[in-house]
Amino acid sequence: MQENCETEKTEYLFAEGLTLLMLYLASWTEVKDFPPRAWKNHSFEILGALAAKGYLLDSKGRKSVNFTPEGVAAAKRLEQQYRQRAKKETK
């Protein structure tokens, strides 16, 4: 039973990371030196969790979210990890 809970938690954290990365990869910057924005076309539960972690600004009532500097940094780290993994797999 505990193993099932751990698996669910791991999968949820994986989904959070992928959501953050996908938001970042599809984001845009409207004003120079401002955090990027992205459309909220992902699980609202996960978006709320990312906001609670300080990666996204709360944007209730809007169709897009803003990244925080911490969110941008976390997304860039994830992007780098996936790129490195892909590079190893293509060798």
PDB file of C-alpha atoms in Angstrom:
ATOM      1  CA  MET A   1       0.000   0.000   0.000  1.00  0.00           C
ATOM      2  CA  GLN A   2       2.795   2.435   0.907  1.00  0.00           C
ATOM      3  CA  GLU A   3       4.593   1.592  -2.345  1.00  0.00           C
ATOM      4  CA  ASN A   4       1.483   2.631  -4.299  1.00  0.00           C
ATOM      5  CA  CYS A   5       1.404   6.005  -2.484  1.00  0.00           C
ATOM      6  CA  GLU A   6       5.089   6.557  -3.240  1.00  0.00           C
ATOM      7  CA  THR A   7       4.516   5.720  -6.911  1.00  0.00           C
ATOM      8  CA  GLU A   8       1.606   8.155  -7.113  1.00  0.00           C
ATOM      9  CA  LYS A   9       3.668  10.895  -5.439  1.00  0.00           C
ATOM     10  CA  THR A  10       6.586  10.276  -7.811  1.00  0.00           C
ATOM     11  CA  GLU A  11       4.299  10.383 -10.841  1.00  0.00           C
ATOM     12  CA  TYR A  12       2.656  13.590  -9.611  1.00  0.00           C
ATOM     13  CA  LEU A  13       6.036  15.283  -9.101  1.00  0.00           C
ATOM     14  CA  PHE A  14       7.082  14.101 -12.560  1.00  0.00           C
ATOM     15  CA  ALA A  15       3.882  15.624 -14.017  1.00  0.00           C
ATOM     16  CA  GLU A  16       4.611  18.883 -12.170  1.00  0.00           C
ATOM     17  CA  GLY A  17       8.089  19.042 -13.647  1.00  0.00           C
ATOM     18  CA  LEU A  18       6.884  18.276 -17.149  1.00  0.00           C
ATOM     19  CA  THR A  19       4.125  20.877 -16.840  1.00  0.00           C
ATOM     20  CA  LEU A  20       6.614  23.523 -15.717  1.00  0.00           C
ATOM     21  CA  LEU A  21       8.912  22.645 -18.616  1.00  0.00           C
ATOM     22  CA  MET A  22       6.101  22.657 -21.197  1.00  0.00           C
ATOM     23  CA  LEU A  23       4.812  25.998 -19.911  1.00  0.00           C
ATOM     24  CA  TYR A  24       8.317  27.430 -20.189  1.00  0.00           C
ATOM     25  CA  LEU A  25       8.954  26.066 -23.688  1.00  0.00           C
ATOM     26  CA  ALA A  26       5.653  27.537 -24.924  1.00  0.00           C
ATOM     27  CA  SER A  27       6.038  30.855 -23.089  1.00  0.00           C
ATOM     28  CA  TRP A  28       6.560  34.330 -24.480  1.00  0.00           C
ATOM     29  CA  THR A  29       7.813  37.645 -23.139  1.00  0.00           C
ATOM     30  CA  GLU A  30       5.670  40.709 -23.725  1.00  0.00           C
ATOM     31  CA  VAL A  31       7.937  43.285 -22.120  1.00  0.00           C
ATOM     32  CA  LYS A  32      11.726  43.118 -21.942  1.00  0.00           C
ATOM     33  CA  ASP A  33      13.064  42.219 -18.475  1.00  0.00           C
ATOM     34  CA  PHE A  34       9.647  40.912 -17.323  1.00  0.00           C
ATOM     35  CA  PRO A  35       8.986  37.250 -16.588  1.00  0.00           C
ATOM     36  CA  PRO A  36       7.556  35.190 -19.435  1.00  0.00           C
ATOM     37  CA  ARG A  37       3.874  34.269 -19.708  1.00  0.00           C
ATOM     38  CA  ALA A  38       2.235  31.017 -20.810  1.00  0.00           C
ATOM     39  CA  TRP A  39      -1.288  29.840 -21.546  1.00  0.00           C
ATOM     40  CA  LYS A  40      -3.022  27.914 -18.760  1.00  0.00           C
ATOM     41  CA  ASN A  41      -3.813  24.824 -20.822  1.00  0.00           C
ATOM     42  CA  HIS A  42      -2.667  22.365 -18.160  1.00  0.00           C
ATOM     43  CA  SER A  43      -4.115  20.807 -15.020  1.00  0.00           C
ATOM     44  CA  PHE A  44      -5.307  23.550 -12.687  1.00  0.00           C
ATOM     45  CA  GLU A  45      -4.302  21.366  -9.734  1.00  0.00           C
ATOM     46  CA  ILE A  46      -0.718  21.249 -10.980  1.00  0.00           C
ATOM     47  CA  LEU A  47      -0.716  24.960 -11.863  1.00  0.00           C
ATOM     48  CA  GLY A  48      -1.837  25.676  -8.297  1.00  0.00           C
ATOM     49  CA  ALA A  49       0.924  23.476  -6.898  1.00  0.00           C
ATOM     50  CA  LEU A  50       3.535  25.258  -9.035  1.00  0.00           C
ATOM     51  CA  ALA A  51       2.202  28.618  -7.811  1.00  0.00           C
ATOM     52  CA  ALA A  52       2.364  27.378  -4.200  1.00  0.00           C
ATOM     53  CA  LYS A  53       6.020  26.448  -4.768  1.00  0.00           C
ATOM     54  CA  GLY A  54       6.690  29.983  -5.978  1.00  0.00           C
ATOM     55  CA  TYR A  55       7.291  29.089  -9.635  1.00  0.00           C
ATOM     56  CA  LEU A  56       4.215  30.840 -11.049  1.00  0.00           C
ATOM     57  CA  LEU A  57       2.317  33.929 -10.023  1.00  0.00           C
ATOM     58  CA  ASP A  58      -1.291  33.387  -9.038  1.00  0.00           C
ATOM     59  CA  SER A  59      -3.445  34.386 -11.994  1.00  0.00           C
ATOM     60  CA  LYS A  60      -7.014  33.518 -11.085  1.00  0.00           C
ATOM     61  CA  GLY A  61      -9.497  34.734 -13.658  1.00  0.00           C
ATOM     62  CA  ARG A  62      -6.884  34.955 -16.428  1.00  0.00           C
ATOM     63  CA  LYS A  63      -6.108  32.663 -19.322  1.00  0.00           C
ATOM     64  CA  SER A  64      -2.349  32.867 -18.848  1.00  0.00           C
ATOM     65  CA  VAL A  65       0.181  32.597 -16.022  1.00  0.00           C
ATOM     66  CA  ASN A  66       3.363  34.527 -15.294  1.00  0.00           C
ATOM     67  CA  PHE A  67       6.579  32.831 -14.267  1.00  0.00           C
ATOM     68  CA  THR A  68       8.555  33.998 -11.267  1.00  0.00           C
ATOM     69  CA  PRO A  69      12.348  34.237 -11.561  1.00  0.00           C
ATOM     70  CA  GLU A  70      12.511  31.019  -9.495  1.00  0.00           C
ATOM     71  CA  GLY A  71      10.138  29.330 -11.937  1.00  0.00           C
ATOM     72  CA  VAL A  72      12.246  30.359 -14.915  1.00  0.00           C
ATOM     73  CA  ALA A  73      15.386  29.036 -13.201  1.00  0.00           C
ATOM     74  CA  ALA A  74      13.694  25.716 -12.330  1.00  0.00           C
ATOM     75  CA  ALA A  75      12.367  25.315 -15.876  1.00  0.00           C
ATOM     76  CA  LYS A  76      15.795  26.035 -17.350  1.00  0.00           C
ATOM     77  CA  ARG A  77      17.349  23.390 -15.077  1.00  0.00           C
ATOM     78  CA  LEU A  78      14.755  20.853 -16.234  1.00  0.00           C
ATOM     79  CA  GLU A  79      15.347  21.771 -19.868  1.00  0.00           C
ATOM     80  CA  GLN A  80      19.081  21.289 -19.429  1.00  0.00           C
ATOM     81  CA  GLN A  81      18.551  17.896 -17.749  1.00  0.00           C
ATOM     82  CA  TYR A  82      16.331  16.664 -20.598  1.00  0.00           C
ATOM     83  CA  ARG A  83      18.719  17.952 -23.255  1.00  0.00           C
ATOM     84  CA  GLN A  84      21.674  16.227 -21.584  1.00  0.00           C
ATOM     85  CA  ARG A  85      19.712  12.981 -21.296  1.00  0.00           C
ATOM     86  CA  ALA A  86      18.684  13.192 -24.972  1.00  0.00           C
ATOM     87  CA  LYS A  87      22.277  13.845 -25.993  1.00  0.00           C
ATOM     88  CA  LYS A  88      23.441  10.726 -24.112  1.00  0.00           C
ATOM     89  CA  GLU A  89      20.726   8.609 -25.700  1.00  0.00           C
ATOM     90  CA  THR A  90      21.671   9.660 -29.232  1.00  0.00           C
ATOM     91  CA  LYS A  91      25.300   8.611 -28.835  1.00  0.00           C
TER      92      LYS A  91
END
